[in-house]
Coordinates of C-alpha atoms in Angstrom, one line a residue:
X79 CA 16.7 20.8 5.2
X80 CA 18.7 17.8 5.6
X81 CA 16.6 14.3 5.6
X82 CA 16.9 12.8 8.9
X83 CA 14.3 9.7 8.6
X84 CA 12.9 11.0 12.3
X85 CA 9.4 11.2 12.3
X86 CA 6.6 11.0 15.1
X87 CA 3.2 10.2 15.2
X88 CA 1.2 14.2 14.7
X89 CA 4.2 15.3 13.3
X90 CA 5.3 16.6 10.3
X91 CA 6.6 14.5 7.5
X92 CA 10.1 14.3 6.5
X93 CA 11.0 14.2 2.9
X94 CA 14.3 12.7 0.7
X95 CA 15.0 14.0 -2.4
X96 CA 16.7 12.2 -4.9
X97 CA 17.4 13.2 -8.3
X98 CA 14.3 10.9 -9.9
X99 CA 12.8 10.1 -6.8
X100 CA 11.4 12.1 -3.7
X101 CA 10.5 10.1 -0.7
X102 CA 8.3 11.4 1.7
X103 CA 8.3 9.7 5.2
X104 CA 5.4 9.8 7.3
X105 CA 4.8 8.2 11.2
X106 CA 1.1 6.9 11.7
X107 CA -1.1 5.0 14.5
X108 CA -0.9 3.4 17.6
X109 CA 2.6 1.3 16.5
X110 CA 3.9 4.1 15.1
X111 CA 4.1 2.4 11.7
X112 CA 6.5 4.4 9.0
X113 CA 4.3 4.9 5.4
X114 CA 6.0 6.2 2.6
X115 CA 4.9 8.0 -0.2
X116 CA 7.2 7.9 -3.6
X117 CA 7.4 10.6 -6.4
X118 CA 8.6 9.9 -9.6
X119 CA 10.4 13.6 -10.1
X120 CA 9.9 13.2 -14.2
X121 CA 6.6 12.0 -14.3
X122 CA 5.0 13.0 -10.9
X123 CA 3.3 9.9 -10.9
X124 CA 3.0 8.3 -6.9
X125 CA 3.1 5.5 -5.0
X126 CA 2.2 4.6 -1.6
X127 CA 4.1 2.0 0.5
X128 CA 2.4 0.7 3.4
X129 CA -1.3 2.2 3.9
X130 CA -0.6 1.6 7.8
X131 CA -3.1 3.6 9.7
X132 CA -4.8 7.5 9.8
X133 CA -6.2 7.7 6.3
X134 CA -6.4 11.5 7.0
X135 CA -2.8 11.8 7.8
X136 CA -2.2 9.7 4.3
X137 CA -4.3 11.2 2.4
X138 CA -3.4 14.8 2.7
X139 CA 0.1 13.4 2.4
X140 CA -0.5 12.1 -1.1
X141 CA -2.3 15.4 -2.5
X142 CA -4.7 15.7 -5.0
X143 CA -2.4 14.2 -7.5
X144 CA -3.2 11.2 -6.0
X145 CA -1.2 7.2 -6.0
X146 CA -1.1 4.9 -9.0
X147 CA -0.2 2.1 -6.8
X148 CA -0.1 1.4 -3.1
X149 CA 2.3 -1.7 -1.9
X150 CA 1.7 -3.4 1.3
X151 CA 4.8 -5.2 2.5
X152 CA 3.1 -7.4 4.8
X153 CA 0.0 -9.0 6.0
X154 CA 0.0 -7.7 9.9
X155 CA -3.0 -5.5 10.7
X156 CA -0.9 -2.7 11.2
X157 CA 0.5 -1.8 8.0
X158 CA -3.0 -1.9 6.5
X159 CA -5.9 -0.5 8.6
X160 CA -6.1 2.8 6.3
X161 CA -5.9 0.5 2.7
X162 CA -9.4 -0.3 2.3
X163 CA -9.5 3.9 2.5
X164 CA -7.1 5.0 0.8
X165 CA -8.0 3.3 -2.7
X166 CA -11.8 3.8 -2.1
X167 CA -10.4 7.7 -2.1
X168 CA -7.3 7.0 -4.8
X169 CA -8.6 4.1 -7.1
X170 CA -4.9 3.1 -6.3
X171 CA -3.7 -0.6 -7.7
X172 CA -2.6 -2.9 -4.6
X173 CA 0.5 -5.1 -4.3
X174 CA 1.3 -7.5 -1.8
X175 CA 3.8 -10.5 -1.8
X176 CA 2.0 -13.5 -3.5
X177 CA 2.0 -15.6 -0.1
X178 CA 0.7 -12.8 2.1
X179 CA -2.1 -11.6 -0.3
X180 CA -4.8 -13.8 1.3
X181 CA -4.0 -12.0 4.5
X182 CA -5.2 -8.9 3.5
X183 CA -8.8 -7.9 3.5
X184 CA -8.1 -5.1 0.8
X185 CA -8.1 -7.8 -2.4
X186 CA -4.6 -7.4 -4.3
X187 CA -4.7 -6.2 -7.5
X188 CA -1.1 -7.6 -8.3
X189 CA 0.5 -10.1 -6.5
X190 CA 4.5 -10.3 -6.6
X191 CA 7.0 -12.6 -6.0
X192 CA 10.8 -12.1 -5.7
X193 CA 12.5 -10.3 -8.6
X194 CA 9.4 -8.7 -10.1
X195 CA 9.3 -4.5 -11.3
X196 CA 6.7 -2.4 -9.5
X197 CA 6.8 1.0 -11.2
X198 CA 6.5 4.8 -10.3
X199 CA 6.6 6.9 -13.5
X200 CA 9.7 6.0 -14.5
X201 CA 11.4 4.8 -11.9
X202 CA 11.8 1.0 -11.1
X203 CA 11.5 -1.0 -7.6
X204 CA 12.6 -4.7 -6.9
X205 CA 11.0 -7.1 -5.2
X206 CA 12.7 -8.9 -2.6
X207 CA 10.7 -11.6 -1.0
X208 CA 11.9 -12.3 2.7
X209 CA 10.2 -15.3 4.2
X210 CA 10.4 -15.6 8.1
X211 CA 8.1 -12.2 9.9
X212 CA 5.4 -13.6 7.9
X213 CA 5.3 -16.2 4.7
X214 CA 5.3 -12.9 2.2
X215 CA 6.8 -10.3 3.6
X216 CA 8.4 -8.3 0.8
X217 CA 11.2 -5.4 0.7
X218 CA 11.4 -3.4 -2.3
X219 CA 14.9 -1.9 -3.9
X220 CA 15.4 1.3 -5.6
X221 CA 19.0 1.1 -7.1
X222 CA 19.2 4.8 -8.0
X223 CA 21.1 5.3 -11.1
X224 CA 22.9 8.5 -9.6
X225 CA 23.8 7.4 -6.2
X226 CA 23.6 4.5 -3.8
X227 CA 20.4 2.0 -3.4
X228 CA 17.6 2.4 -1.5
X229 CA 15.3 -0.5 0.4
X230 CA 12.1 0.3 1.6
X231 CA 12.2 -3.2 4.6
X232 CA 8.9 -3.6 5.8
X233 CA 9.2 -5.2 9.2
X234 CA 12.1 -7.6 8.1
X235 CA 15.0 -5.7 8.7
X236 CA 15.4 -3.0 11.2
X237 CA 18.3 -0.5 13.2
X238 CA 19.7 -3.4 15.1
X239 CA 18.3 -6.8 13.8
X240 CA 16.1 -8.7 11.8
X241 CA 12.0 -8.7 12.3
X242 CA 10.2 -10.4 15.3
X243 CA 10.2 -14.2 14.2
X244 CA 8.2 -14.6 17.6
X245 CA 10.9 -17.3 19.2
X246 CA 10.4 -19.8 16.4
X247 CA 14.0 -20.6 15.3
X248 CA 13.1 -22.0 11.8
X249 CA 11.4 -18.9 10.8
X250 CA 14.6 -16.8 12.0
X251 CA 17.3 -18.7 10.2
X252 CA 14.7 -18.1 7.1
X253 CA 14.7 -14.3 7.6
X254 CA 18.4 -14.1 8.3
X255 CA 19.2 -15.7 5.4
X256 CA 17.4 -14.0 3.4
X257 CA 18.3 -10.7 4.6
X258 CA 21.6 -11.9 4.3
X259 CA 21.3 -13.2 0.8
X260 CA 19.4 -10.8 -1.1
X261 CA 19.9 -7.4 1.2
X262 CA 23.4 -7.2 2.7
X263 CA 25.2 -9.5 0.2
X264 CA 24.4 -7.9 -2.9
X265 CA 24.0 -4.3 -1.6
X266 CA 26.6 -1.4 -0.8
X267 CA 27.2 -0.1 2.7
X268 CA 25.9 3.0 1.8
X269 CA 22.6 1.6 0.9
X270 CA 19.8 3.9 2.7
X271 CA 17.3 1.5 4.7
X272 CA 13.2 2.6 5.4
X273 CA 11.9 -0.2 7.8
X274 CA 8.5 -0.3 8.9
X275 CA 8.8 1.3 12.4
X276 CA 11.5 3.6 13.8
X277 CA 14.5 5.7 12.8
X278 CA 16.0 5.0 9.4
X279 CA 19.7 3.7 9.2
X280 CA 22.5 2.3 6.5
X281 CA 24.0 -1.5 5.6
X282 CA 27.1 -0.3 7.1
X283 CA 25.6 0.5 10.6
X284 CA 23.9 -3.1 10.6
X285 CA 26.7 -5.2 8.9
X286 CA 29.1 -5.4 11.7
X287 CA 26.5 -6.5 13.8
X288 CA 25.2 -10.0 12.0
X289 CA 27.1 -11.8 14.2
X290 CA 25.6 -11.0 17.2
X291 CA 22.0 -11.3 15.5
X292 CA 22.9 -14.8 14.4
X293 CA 24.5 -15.9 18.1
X294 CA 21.4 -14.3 20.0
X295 CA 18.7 -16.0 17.5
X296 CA 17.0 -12.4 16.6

C-alpha cells in the first residue's frame, strides 16, 4: 500500500519504504504525538525517534530486534513519557539536542548539536538544531542517496507553520529563521516532512506559505 503519513491514536501503523531505509510511523497518547521507528534495510539495525507515550504501542512496534538508539527531538513531556521504558526494555542509546538534554529525566547518553551524524546501520541522519519551540529542539535529515530528502521536524515545523513559540516574538523570529535557513533553503521541494503531531506533508506545500507565517508572527 501507498504511504499516506495518516495515522491515529489505536490504529495501525503506517510504514515508508525507501530503498536503505523503512520508516514506520506510529500515532501515540493523549496529544497524539507521531513516533517513528527507522530500519536500516542492509543492516536491520533501528532507531527510535521520539519515545512520546504508550510504551506498549512502541514496543511491539520495534520487535524483538530491538533500537540501537532512540532520539528525542525535544524536551516537552510529551515526546518522552515512554523513554524511561523503552531503554529499560531496549538498552537503547539516547540523544537529545545539547541545550534540551537537562530537560529530560531519561539522562542522554549523546548530546548533539547542529551538524552532527546519528547513525542507523548504515544510514546517516543530520542534525539540525532549531532554536525557538524550546532552546534545543532538533530536526534530523536523511538525504537519501536514491531519491529526495527526508526530515523527521519535531514540533518545529508543521502542515501550515512553524512550532508554538507561545506569543513570544523573539523566540519566533528564531524558529523562522532557522527553519528557513537550514530546512527550506538548502532543501528540495520534494523533501518529505515527519513533524511531531499530525499529517505528514512536503517543502513545496509549505514554501508558498512563509509569507503569511512571517506577516501573522506564527
Amino acid at each position: 500500500m501507498t504511504y499516506s503519513g495518516r495515522v491515529t491514536v489505536g490504529g495501525p501503523a503506517d510504514v515508508h519504504e525507501l530503498k536503505d531505509l523503512m520508516i514506520t510511523k506510529v500515532a501515540v497518547g493523549p496529544m497524539d504525538n507521531n513516533a517513528y521507528l527507522l530500519r536500516c534495510r542492509a543492516t536491520d539495525e533501528q532507531l527510535l525517534i521520539d519515545a512520546a507515550n504508550d510504551a506498549e504501542t512502541l514496543l511491539g512496534t520495534i520487535g524483538d530486534d530491538g533500537i540501537a538508539s532512540v532520539v528525542t527531538t525535544h524536551r516537552h513531556g510529551d515526546h518522552w513519557q515512554a523513554l524511561a521504558e523503552v531503554v529499560a526494555a531496549t538498552g537503547a542509546r539516547t540523544h537529545a539536542g545539547r541545550e534540551d538534554a537537562e530537560g529530560i529525566p531519561v539522562p542522554t547518553d549523546v548530546p548533539v548539536d547542529d551538524g552532527d551524524v546519528i547513525r542507523v546501520g548504515r544510514v546517516e541522519l543530520t542534525v539540525r538544531h532549531l532554536v525557538g519551540h524550546t532552546p534545543g529542539s532538533i530536526a534530523l535529515v536523511y538525504d537519501d542517496p536514491h531519491g529526495h530528502p527526508h526530515v523527521f521536524t519535531g514540533d518545529c515545523l508543521f502542515p501550515g507553520g512553524v512550532g508554538n513559540t507561545h506569543k513570544d516574538p523573539k523566540a519566533f523570529a528564531s524558529l523562522i529563521h532557522d527553519v528557513e535557513t537550514k530546512i527550506f533553503d538548502v532543501l528540495p521541494d520534494e523533501t518529505w516532512v515527519y513533524p511531531g503531531h499530525g499529517n505528514d506533508t512536503t517543502l513545496g506545500t509549505e514554501r508558498p506559505h512563509l509569507p503569511e507565517w512571517h506577516a501573522r508572527g506564527w
